[in-house]
Each structure stands twice: as structure tokens, then as C-alpha cells.
């Protein structure tokens, strides 16, 4: 009975090892296939289509509208008049992201997203940044949007340290602020908006108690309001982030397709860390660190294969050790049974001799 149990245990482990080996083979093969498929997709994304090349050839440089005072997303350098911020990092990265064509941008600064939208509708510019909306809402307004170029956290400045978000509040908002209005409608529809002339006026309204809070982009607040002016207020992180996209008119689908793919091809780590660096100087070194991490873990299929292979080797070692132990146990059992048999025969012989 013991032999049968040991034999059953041995074969059970062998079956388990076989299943693990088959599973690891399947996963590795699938991972490699996906990795190869992703590489092919990436290669195809780097190729501009005939229609897109024609659009660029006929149109030339892309006129890009941006907000002049929205660091770390974008701003106009007062000394040089040039575009600075993470949008400038995108423009540099997008220039040579396609293998068969170059993207050249001409940046134009505007005071607000509302002014940008008006310029886009008049045909003064080809695309605008940043617009916070989804594809369906954009289509209703006559725009086409790319996927998100940046993700911005949103914070609220309030007088109280405790901040009850589900409770109805009065939120101070400067000007039209389309992006922030869309954000509030999506995440805080129960809050009442009270409009002021400027961001500083919003902060003063919170201090006086006219409003419960004012909301800002977490990366840009340091450039909008001096720290000394908000030192007595509390900063609260709000739910959800603002996904900021490029937008074009609905009659420019080729441009939307070009920009949408360029967003994919420019490193998101570099872009987001570029944005953080303008708000927090100490984070300038993070870009290089993230780039190194990206290279280290780039081949996901290899990582999966290595982990599963290690697991399979461990299981095989356990099986071998278990088999060797069972063989030793069986050998000892056979020796013991042989001794018992020999003793039994000896006793039987002695009993027979005694009877005679």
C-alpha cells in the first residue's frame, strides 16, 4: 500500500511539472508573439500614409496655438519669446518621430484656451493645446482630439484642513476656463461655480470666505500664485486628473491622425517629467532615471520568460529530489521486506525442526 501511495505521489508531481512546463511554453510563446506584434505595430505607426504625406506637403508647417502662461505645460519665455514647458519637449520629440517625414511646428501664444479655440475656428492656427474633453464632446463642438498628451493632477485651495468633497461647495473660477468647467461638471457637478476676473482674485475670495475653494493645476500653481500668498491656505488633492490633448478642426482628419500617432511615439515618461521639472526643480534628474528604467524593463517577454523558466526549474528540482527520496525509501522498504522474509523463513525452519 505504501509503494502505491509513493508511486501515486511521484506521478502526481510529474504531471504537475509537465503542466507547468506546458503553461510556461504557452505564456512565453504568447508573450513573444505579442512583443513581435507590438514591434510591427510600432514600426507601422512610424510610417506616414500617402494621404498624410500629401497633407504635410501641401500645408507645410503646423501652426500650433498654446497658452502663454501655463507652466509646466506651456508658456512663452518673456526673454526670448519662444515656447517653453513640456509642450516644447513634445514639439522637439515629434519632429523626427516618423521615418518618412518631418513635423515642423510654428508656435503661437494666446492668453487662454478660449482665445485659442476662437483662433482655430477662424483658421488662424491648425491645432490647439491644451483641451480637456473626450472625443464625443469635442465632435459636438466641431473638433477632433488626439489621445492625452499630458495628465495633470488637480488641487483645491481651501481655508479648512479637512475637505469634504461630497458636500456642496462654492468654487472660485477665473474667467471662462473651459477645461476646469468640464472637469467640475464631470467630477463635482454638485459644486456651484462663482466666477472671478483672475486666479489671484479667486484666492482672495477663498481667504475672505466668499468661496469654499479654488482649483488649480498641481504643476502650474507655483507659477500662477506666489507661495507667500497661499501659505495660510490648505492644498487638497482632488479626485481624477485632467487628460490634456491636442485638438484640430473636424475638417482636418489627416492632421488629427498624424498628431495622434506622434503622441504615441514621443516618450510619455520624458513628457511628464519635463512638466514636473518646471514646477519642481529637484525633479529635473528624474527623466534620466526613468529613461534608464525603461531600457532595463523594455523586453517584457524576456522578463516573463525568465520568471516562468525559473519557476519551472524549481519545480523540476523538487521533482528530482522527491524521486530520489522515493527511490531511497523504496530501496529501504525492499531491504526491510527481504529481511522480514528471511527471518520468517528462518522461524518456519526452526519450528519445523523443533516438531521433528
CSV table of C-alpha atoms in Angstrom, one decimal:
chain,number,residue,atom,x,y,z
A,1,UNK,CA,0.0,0.0,0.0
A,2,UNK,CA,2.9,2.3,0.9
A,3,UNK,CA,4.5,1.6,-2.5
A,4,UNK,CA,1.3,2.5,-4.3
A,5,UNK,CA,1.0,5.8,-2.3
A,6,UNK,CA,4.6,6.8,-3.0
A,7,UNK,CA,4.2,5.9,-6.7
A,8,UNK,CA,1.0,7.9,-6.9
A,9,UNK,CA,2.7,10.9,-5.3
A,10,UNK,CA,5.6,10.7,-7.7
A,11,UNK,CA,3.4,10.6,-10.8
A,12,UNK,CA,1.3,13.4,-9.4
A,13,UNK,CA,4.3,15.7,-9.1
A,14,UNK,CA,5.5,14.7,-12.6
A,15,UNK,CA,2.1,15.6,-14.0
A,16,UNK,CA,2.2,18.9,-12.2
A,17,UNK,CA,5.7,19.6,-13.6
A,18,UNK,CA,4.5,18.8,-17.1
A,19,UNK,CA,1.6,21.1,-16.8
A,20,UNK,CA,3.9,23.9,-15.5
A,21,UNK,CA,6.3,23.3,-18.4
A,22,UNK,CA,3.5,23.4,-21.0
A,23,UNK,CA,2.0,26.6,-19.4
A,24,UNK,CA,5.4,28.3,-19.4
A,25,UNK,CA,5.9,27.4,-23.0
A,26,UNK,CA,2.5,28.8,-24.0
A,27,UNK,CA,2.9,32.0,-22.0
A,28,UNK,CA,6.4,32.6,-23.3
A,29,UNK,CA,5.3,31.9,-26.9
A,30,UNK,CA,2.3,34.2,-26.5
A,31,UNK,CA,4.4,37.0,-24.9
A,32,UNK,CA,6.9,36.8,-27.7
A,33,UNK,CA,4.2,36.9,-30.3
A,34,UNK,CA,2.7,40.0,-28.6
A,35,UNK,CA,6.1,41.6,-28.4
A,36,UNK,CA,6.7,41.0,-32.0
A,37,UNK,CA,3.2,42.2,-32.9
A,38,UNK,CA,3.8,45.4,-30.8
A,39,UNK,CA,7.1,45.9,-32.6
A,40,UNK,CA,5.4,45.6,-36.0
A,41,UNK,CA,2.6,48.0,-34.9
A,42,UNK,CA,5.2,50.5,-33.7
A,43,UNK,CA,7.0,50.2,-37.0
A,44,UNK,CA,3.8,50.8,-38.9
A,45,UNK,CA,2.9,53.8,-36.7
A,46,UNK,CA,6.2,55.4,-37.6
A,47,UNK,CA,5.2,55.5,-41.3
A,48,UNK,CA,3.1,58.3,-42.6
A,49,UNK,CA,0.4,57.3,-45.1
A,50,UNK,CA,0.3,58.7,-48.6
A,51,UNK,CA,-2.7,61.0,-47.6
A,52,UNK,CA,-0.8,62.3,-44.6
A,53,UNK,CA,2.3,63.0,-46.6
A,54,UNK,CA,0.2,64.9,-49.2
A,55,UNK,CA,-1.4,67.0,-46.4
A,56,UNK,CA,2.1,67.9,-45.0
A,57,UNK,CA,3.4,68.7,-48.4
A,58,UNK,CA,0.5,70.9,-49.3
A,59,UNK,CA,0.2,72.5,-45.9
A,60,UNK,CA,3.8,72.8,-44.7
A,61,UNK,CA,4.5,73.8,-41.1
A,62,UNK,CA,1.8,73.1,-38.5
A,63,UNK,CA,0.6,76.2,-36.7
A,64,UNK,CA,0.3,75.3,-33.0
A,65,UNK,CA,-1.6,77.5,-30.5
A,66,UNK,CA,-0.7,77.3,-26.9
A,67,UNK,CA,-1.5,79.2,-23.6
A,68,UNK,CA,1.2,81.8,-22.9
A,69,UNK,CA,1.3,81.3,-19.1
A,70,UNK,CA,0.6,77.7,-18.2
A,71,UNK,CA,3.8,76.2,-16.9
A,72,UNK,CA,4.7,73.4,-16.6
A,73,UNK,CA,2.5,72.6,-19.7
A,74,UNK,CA,3.4,75.5,-21.9
A,75,UNK,CA,4.4,79.2,-21.7
A,76,UNK,CA,6.0,82.0,-23.7
A,77,UNK,CA,9.5,82.8,-22.5
A,78,UNK,CA,9.4,86.5,-21.7
A,79,UNK,CA,13.1,86.9,-22.6
A,80,UNK,CA,13.2,85.1,-26.0
A,81,UNK,CA,9.5,84.9,-26.9
A,82,UNK,CA,9.9,81.1,-27.5
A,83,UNK,CA,7.7,78.3,-26.4
A,84,UNK,CA,8.9,76.6,-23.2
A,85,UNK,CA,7.5,73.9,-20.9
A,86,UNK,CA,6.7,70.3,-21.6
A,87,UNK,CA,4.9,71.2,-24.8
A,88,UNK,CA,8.2,72.3,-26.2
A,89,UNK,CA,9.6,68.9,-25.2
A,90,UNK,CA,6.8,67.3,-27.3
A,91,UNK,CA,7.5,69.5,-30.3
A,92,UNK,CA,11.2,68.6,-30.2
A,93,UNK,CA,10.4,64.9,-29.9
A,94,UNK,CA,7.7,64.8,-32.5
A,95,UNK,CA,9.8,66.5,-35.2
A,96,UNK,CA,11.6,63.2,-36.2
A,97,UNK,CA,9.2,60.6,-34.8
A,98,UNK,CA,8.2,59.5,-38.3
A,99,UNK,CA,10.7,57.6,-40.5
A,100,UNK,CA,9.4,59.0,-43.8
A,101,UNK,CA,8.5,62.6,-42.9
A,102,UNK,CA,9.3,65.5,-40.6
A,103,UNK,CA,6.8,67.5,-38.5
A,104,UNK,CA,7.6,71.2,-38.2
A,105,UNK,CA,5.6,73.4,-35.8
A,106,UNK,CA,5.2,77.2,-35.6
A,107,UNK,CA,4.0,78.0,-32.1
A,108,UNK,CA,1.6,80.9,-31.5
A,109,UNK,CA,0.9,82.1,-27.9
A,110,UNK,CA,-2.6,83.0,-26.7
A,111,UNK,CA,-3.8,84.2,-23.3
A,112,UNK,CA,-6.4,81.5,-22.8
A,113,UNK,CA,-7.9,78.3,-24.2
A,114,UNK,CA,-10.9,80.3,-25.2
A,115,UNK,CA,-8.8,82.6,-27.4
A,116,UNK,CA,-7.1,79.5,-28.9
A,117,UNK,CA,-10.5,78.0,-29.8
A,118,UNK,CA,-11.6,81.2,-31.5
A,119,UNK,CA,-8.3,81.3,-33.5
A,120,UNK,CA,-8.8,77.7,-34.5
A,121,UNK,CA,-12.4,78.4,-35.7
A,122,UNK,CA,-11.2,81.4,-37.7
A,123,UNK,CA,-8.5,79.2,-39.4
A,124,UNK,CA,-5.6,81.2,-37.9
A,125,UNK,CA,-4.0,78.1,-36.4
A,126,UNK,CA,-4.1,74.3,-37.3
A,127,UNK,CA,-4.2,72.9,-33.8
A,128,UNK,CA,-4.5,74.0,-30.2
A,129,UNK,CA,-3.3,72.8,-26.8
A,130,UNK,CA,-4.4,72.0,-24.1
A,131,UNK,CA,-8.0,70.9,-24.4
A,132,UNK,CA,-9.6,68.7,-21.7
A,133,UNK,CA,-12.5,66.9,-23.3
A,134,UNK,CA,-13.4,63.5,-24.7
A,135,UNK,CA,-13.9,62.6,-28.4
A,136,UNK,CA,-17.7,62.8,-28.2
A,137,UNK,CA,-17.8,66.2,-26.6
A,138,UNK,CA,-15.1,67.5,-29.0
A,139,UNK,CA,-17.1,66.3,-32.0
A,140,UNK,CA,-20.2,68.2,-30.8
A,141,UNK,CA,-18.0,71.4,-30.8
A,142,UNK,CA,-16.6,70.6,-34.2
A,143,UNK,CA,-13.2,69.4,-33.1
A,144,UNK,CA,-11.1,66.3,-33.4
A,145,UNK,CA,-8.8,65.5,-30.4
A,146,UNK,CA,-5.8,63.3,-30.0
A,147,UNK,CA,-5.2,60.9,-27.2
A,148,UNK,CA,-4.0,62.5,-24.0
A,149,UNK,CA,-0.6,64.3,-24.3
A,150,UNK,CA,-0.3,65.1,-20.5
A,151,UNK,CA,-2.1,64.1,-17.3
A,152,UNK,CA,-2.4,66.8,-14.8
A,153,UNK,CA,-3.5,66.4,-11.1
A,154,UNK,CA,-5.9,69.0,-9.8
A,155,UNK,CA,-5.7,70.6,-6.4
A,156,UNK,CA,-8.1,72.8,-4.4
A,157,UNK,CA,-7.0,75.6,-2.1
A,158,UNK,CA,-9.3,76.0,0.9
A,159,UNK,CA,-9.3,77.6,4.4
A,160,UNK,CA,-10.0,74.4,6.3
A,161,UNK,CA,-7.6,71.5,6.7
A,162,UNK,CA,-10.5,69.0,6.4
A,163,UNK,CA,-12.1,69.0,3.0
A,164,UNK,CA,-15.4,67.2,2.5
A,165,UNK,CA,-15.6,66.7,-1.3
A,166,UNK,CA,-19.2,65.2,-1.5
A,167,UNK,CA,-20.6,68.3,0.3
A,168,UNK,CA,-21.9,71.1,-1.9
A,169,UNK,CA,-19.4,73.9,-2.2
A,170,UNK,CA,-18.8,77.3,-3.9
A,171,UNK,CA,-15.7,77.1,-6.1
A,172,UNK,CA,-14.0,80.2,-7.3
A,173,UNK,CA,-13.1,80.1,-11.0
A,174,UNK,CA,-11.2,82.7,-13.1
A,175,UNK,CA,-12.8,83.7,-16.4
A,176,UNK,CA,-14.5,81.1,-18.7
A,177,UNK,CA,-11.9,78.4,-18.0
A,178,UNK,CA,-13.5,75.8,-20.3
A,179,UNK,CA,-11.1,72.9,-19.2
A,180,UNK,CA,-11.8,73.5,-15.5
A,181,UNK,CA,-15.6,73.8,-16.1
A,182,UNK,CA,-15.6,70.5,-17.9
A,183,UNK,CA,-13.6,68.9,-15.1
A,184,UNK,CA,-16.0,70.2,-12.4
A,185,UNK,CA,-19.1,69.1,-14.4
A,186,UNK,CA,-17.6,65.6,-14.7
A,187,UNK,CA,-16.3,65.1,-11.1
A,188,UNK,CA,-18.1,67.7,-9.0
A,189,UNK,CA,-21.5,68.5,-10.6
A,190,UNK,CA,-22.9,69.5,-7.1
A,191,UNK,CA,-20.4,72.3,-6.7
A,192,UNK,CA,-21.5,75.9,-7.5
A,193,UNK,CA,-19.1,77.9,-9.7
A,194,UNK,CA,-18.5,81.6,-8.8
A,195,UNK,CA,-16.6,83.5,-11.5
A,196,UNK,CA,-13.8,86.0,-10.8
A,197,UNK,CA,-11.5,88.1,-13.0
A,198,UNK,CA,-8.2,86.3,-12.2
A,199,UNK,CA,-6.6,83.4,-10.4
A,200,UNK,CA,-5.4,85.8,-7.7
A,201,UNK,CA,-9.0,87.1,-7.2
A,202,UNK,CA,-10.1,83.5,-6.7
A,203,UNK,CA,-7.5,83.0,-4.0
A,204,UNK,CA,-8.6,86.3,-2.3
A,205,UNK,CA,-12.2,85.2,-2.4
A,206,UNK,CA,-11.3,82.0,-0.6
A,207,UNK,CA,-9.4,83.9,2.0
A,208,UNK,CA,-12.4,86.3,2.6
A,209,UNK,CA,-14.8,83.3,2.8
A,210,UNK,CA,-16.7,84.2,-0.3
A,211,UNK,CA,-15.8,80.8,-1.8
A,212,UNK,CA,-15.0,77.5,-0.2
A,213,UNK,CA,-12.1,76.7,-2.6
A,214,UNK,CA,-10.3,77.5,-5.8
A,215,UNK,CA,-8.9,74.8,-8.1
A,216,UNK,CA,-5.6,74.7,-9.9
A,217,UNK,CA,-3.3,72.5,-12.0
A,218,UNK,CA,-0.9,71.0,-9.4
A,219,UNK,CA,2.1,71.6,-11.6
A,220,UNK,CA,1.3,75.1,-12.5
A,221,UNK,CA,0.1,76.7,-9.3
A,222,UNK,CA,3.6,77.7,-8.2
A,223,UNK,CA,3.9,79.8,-11.3
A,224,UNK,CA,0.4,81.4,-11.0
A,225,UNK,CA,0.3,82.3,-7.3
A,226,UNK,CA,3.3,83.1,-5.2
A,227,UNK,CA,3.8,80.7,-2.3
A,228,UNK,CA,3.6,83.6,0.3
A,229,UNK,CA,0.1,84.4,-0.9
A,230,UNK,CA,-1.3,80.9,-0.2
A,231,UNK,CA,0.8,80.0,2.9
A,232,UNK,CA,-2.3,80.2,5.1
A,233,UNK,CA,-4.4,78.0,2.9
A,234,UNK,CA,-4.6,74.2,2.7
A,235,UNK,CA,-3.9,72.4,-0.6
A,236,UNK,CA,-6.2,69.3,-1.2
A,237,UNK,CA,-5.7,66.7,-3.9
A,238,UNK,CA,-8.9,66.2,-5.9
A,239,UNK,CA,-10.2,63.0,-7.5
A,240,UNK,CA,-9.4,62.4,-11.1
A,241,UNK,CA,-6.9,64.1,-13.3
A,242,UNK,CA,-7.1,66.3,-16.4
A,243,UNK,CA,-6.2,64.5,-19.6
A,244,UNK,CA,-4.9,67.3,-21.8
A,245,UNK,CA,-5.0,66.7,-25.6
A,246,UNK,CA,-4.2,68.5,-28.9
A,247,UNK,CA,-7.3,69.5,-30.9
A,248,UNK,CA,-7.9,70.2,-34.6
A,249,UNK,CA,-10.9,71.2,-36.6
A,250,UNK,CA,-13.2,68.4,-37.8
A,251,UNK,CA,-12.2,69.1,-41.4
A,252,UNK,CA,-8.6,68.1,-40.8
A,253,UNK,CA,-8.7,64.3,-40.1
A,254,UNK,CA,-5.3,63.8,-41.7
A,255,UNK,CA,-3.7,66.2,-39.2
A,256,UNK,CA,-5.5,64.6,-36.3
A,257,UNK,CA,-4.2,61.2,-37.3
A,258,UNK,CA,-0.7,62.5,-37.6
A,259,UNK,CA,-0.7,64.2,-34.2
A,260,UNK,CA,-2.5,61.3,-32.5
A,261,UNK,CA,0.3,58.9,-33.6
A,262,UNK,CA,3.0,61.4,-32.7
A,263,UNK,CA,1.7,61.5,-29.2
A,264,UNK,CA,2.2,57.7,-29.0
A,265,UNK,CA,5.7,57.9,-30.4
A,266,UNK,CA,7.1,60.6,-28.1
A,267,UNK,CA,8.1,59.1,-24.7
A,268,UNK,CA,5.3,59.8,-22.1
A,269,UNK,CA,7.9,59.5,-19.2
A,270,UNK,CA,10.0,62.2,-20.7
A,271,UNK,CA,7.0,64.5,-21.3
A,272,UNK,CA,5.5,64.1,-17.8
A,273,UNK,CA,8.9,64.6,-16.1
A,274,UNK,CA,9.5,67.6,-18.3
A,275,UNK,CA,6.2,69.1,-16.9
A,276,UNK,CA,7.2,68.2,-13.3
A,277,UNK,CA,10.6,69.8,-13.7
A,278,UNK,CA,9.1,73.2,-14.3
A,279,UNK,CA,7.1,73.0,-11.1
A,280,UNK,CA,9.6,71.2,-9.0
A,281,UNK,CA,13.3,72.0,-9.9
A,282,UNK,CA,14.5,69.0,-7.9
A,283,UNK,CA,12.7,66.6,-10.2
A,284,UNK,CA,14.9,67.5,-13.3
A,285,UNK,CA,17.0,64.4,-12.6
A,286,UNK,CA,14.0,62.1,-12.8
A,287,UNK,CA,13.9,62.0,-16.6
A,288,UNK,CA,17.2,60.3,-16.9
A,289,UNK,CA,16.4,57.8,-14.1
A,290,UNK,CA,13.0,56.8,-15.8
A,291,UNK,CA,14.7,56.5,-19.1
A,292,UNK,CA,17.2,54.0,-17.7
A,293,UNK,CA,14.4,52.0,-16.1
A,294,UNK,CA,12.5,52.0,-19.4
A,295,UNK,CA,15.5,50.4,-21.1
A,296,UNK,CA,16.0,47.9,-18.3
A,297,UNK,CA,12.4,46.6,-18.5
A,298,UNK,CA,11.8,47.2,-22.2
A,299,UNK,CA,11.7,43.5,-23.2
A,300,UNK,CA,8.7,42.3,-21.2
A,301,UNK,CA,8.6,38.9,-23.0
A,302,UNK,CA,12.1,38.2,-21.8
A,303,UNK,CA,11.2,39.1,-18.2
A,304,UNK,CA,8.1,36.8,-18.3
A,305,UNK,CA,10.1,34.0,-19.8
A,306,UNK,CA,12.9,34.3,-17.2
A,307,UNK,CA,10.4,34.2,-14.2
A,308,UNK,CA,8.5,31.2,-15.6
A,309,UNK,CA,11.6,29.3,-16.6
A,310,UNK,CA,13.0,29.8,-13.0
A,311,UNK,CA,9.7,28.5,-11.6
A,312,UNK,CA,9.8,25.5,-13.9
A,313,UNK,CA,13.4,24.8,-12.9
A,314,UNK,CA,12.5,24.9,-9.3
A,315,UNK,CA,9.6,22.5,-9.8
A,316,UNK,CA,11.9,20.1,-11.8
A,317,UNK,CA,14.4,20.2,-9.0
A,318,UNK,CA,11.7,19.4,-6.4
A,319,UNK,CA,10.5,16.5,-8.6
A,320,UNK,CA,14.1,15.1,-8.9
A,321,UNK,CA,14.7,15.4,-5.2
A,322,UNK,CA,11.3,13.8,-4.5
A,323,UNK,CA,12.0,11.0,-6.9
A,324,UNK,CA,15.4,10.3,-5.4
A,325,UNK,CA,14.0,10.3,-1.9
A,326,UNK,CA,11.2,7.9,-3.0
A,327,UNK,CA,13.8,5.6,-4.6
A,328,UNK,CA,15.8,5.5,-1.4
A,329,UNK,CA,12.7,4.9,0.6
A,330,UNK,CA,11.6,2.1,-1.8
A,331,UNK,CA,15.1,0.5,-1.6
A,332,UNK,CA,15.0,0.6,2.2
A,333,UNK,CA,11.5,-1.0,2.1
A,334,UNK,CA,12.7,-3.7,-0.2
A,335,UNK,CA,15.7,-4.4,2.1
A,336,UNK,CA,13.3,-4.5,5.1
A,337,UNK,CA,10.9,-6.8,3.4
A,338,UNK,CA,13.8,-9.1,2.4
A,339,UNK,CA,15.0,-9.2,6.0
A,340,UNK,CA,11.4,-9.9,7.2
A,341,UNK,CA,11.1,-12.7,4.6
A,342,UNK,CA,14.4,-14.2,5.6
A,343,UNK,CA,13.5,-14.1,9.3
A,344,UNK,CA,10.1,-15.6,8.6
A,345,UNK,CA,11.7,-18.5,6.6
A,346,UNK,CA,14.2,-19.0,9.4
A,347,UNK,CA,11.5,-19.1,12.0
A,348,UNK,CA,9.5,-21.5,9.9
A,349,UNK,CA,12.5,-23.8,9.5
A,350,UNK,CA,13.2,-23.7,13.2
A,351,UNK,CA,9.6,-24.6,14.0
A,352,UNK,CA,9.7,-27.5,11.6
A,353,UNK,CA,12.9,-28.8,13.1
A,354,UNK,CA,11.5,-28.4,16.6
A,355,UNK,CA,8.4,-30.5,15.7
A,356,UNK,CA,10.6,-33.3,14.4
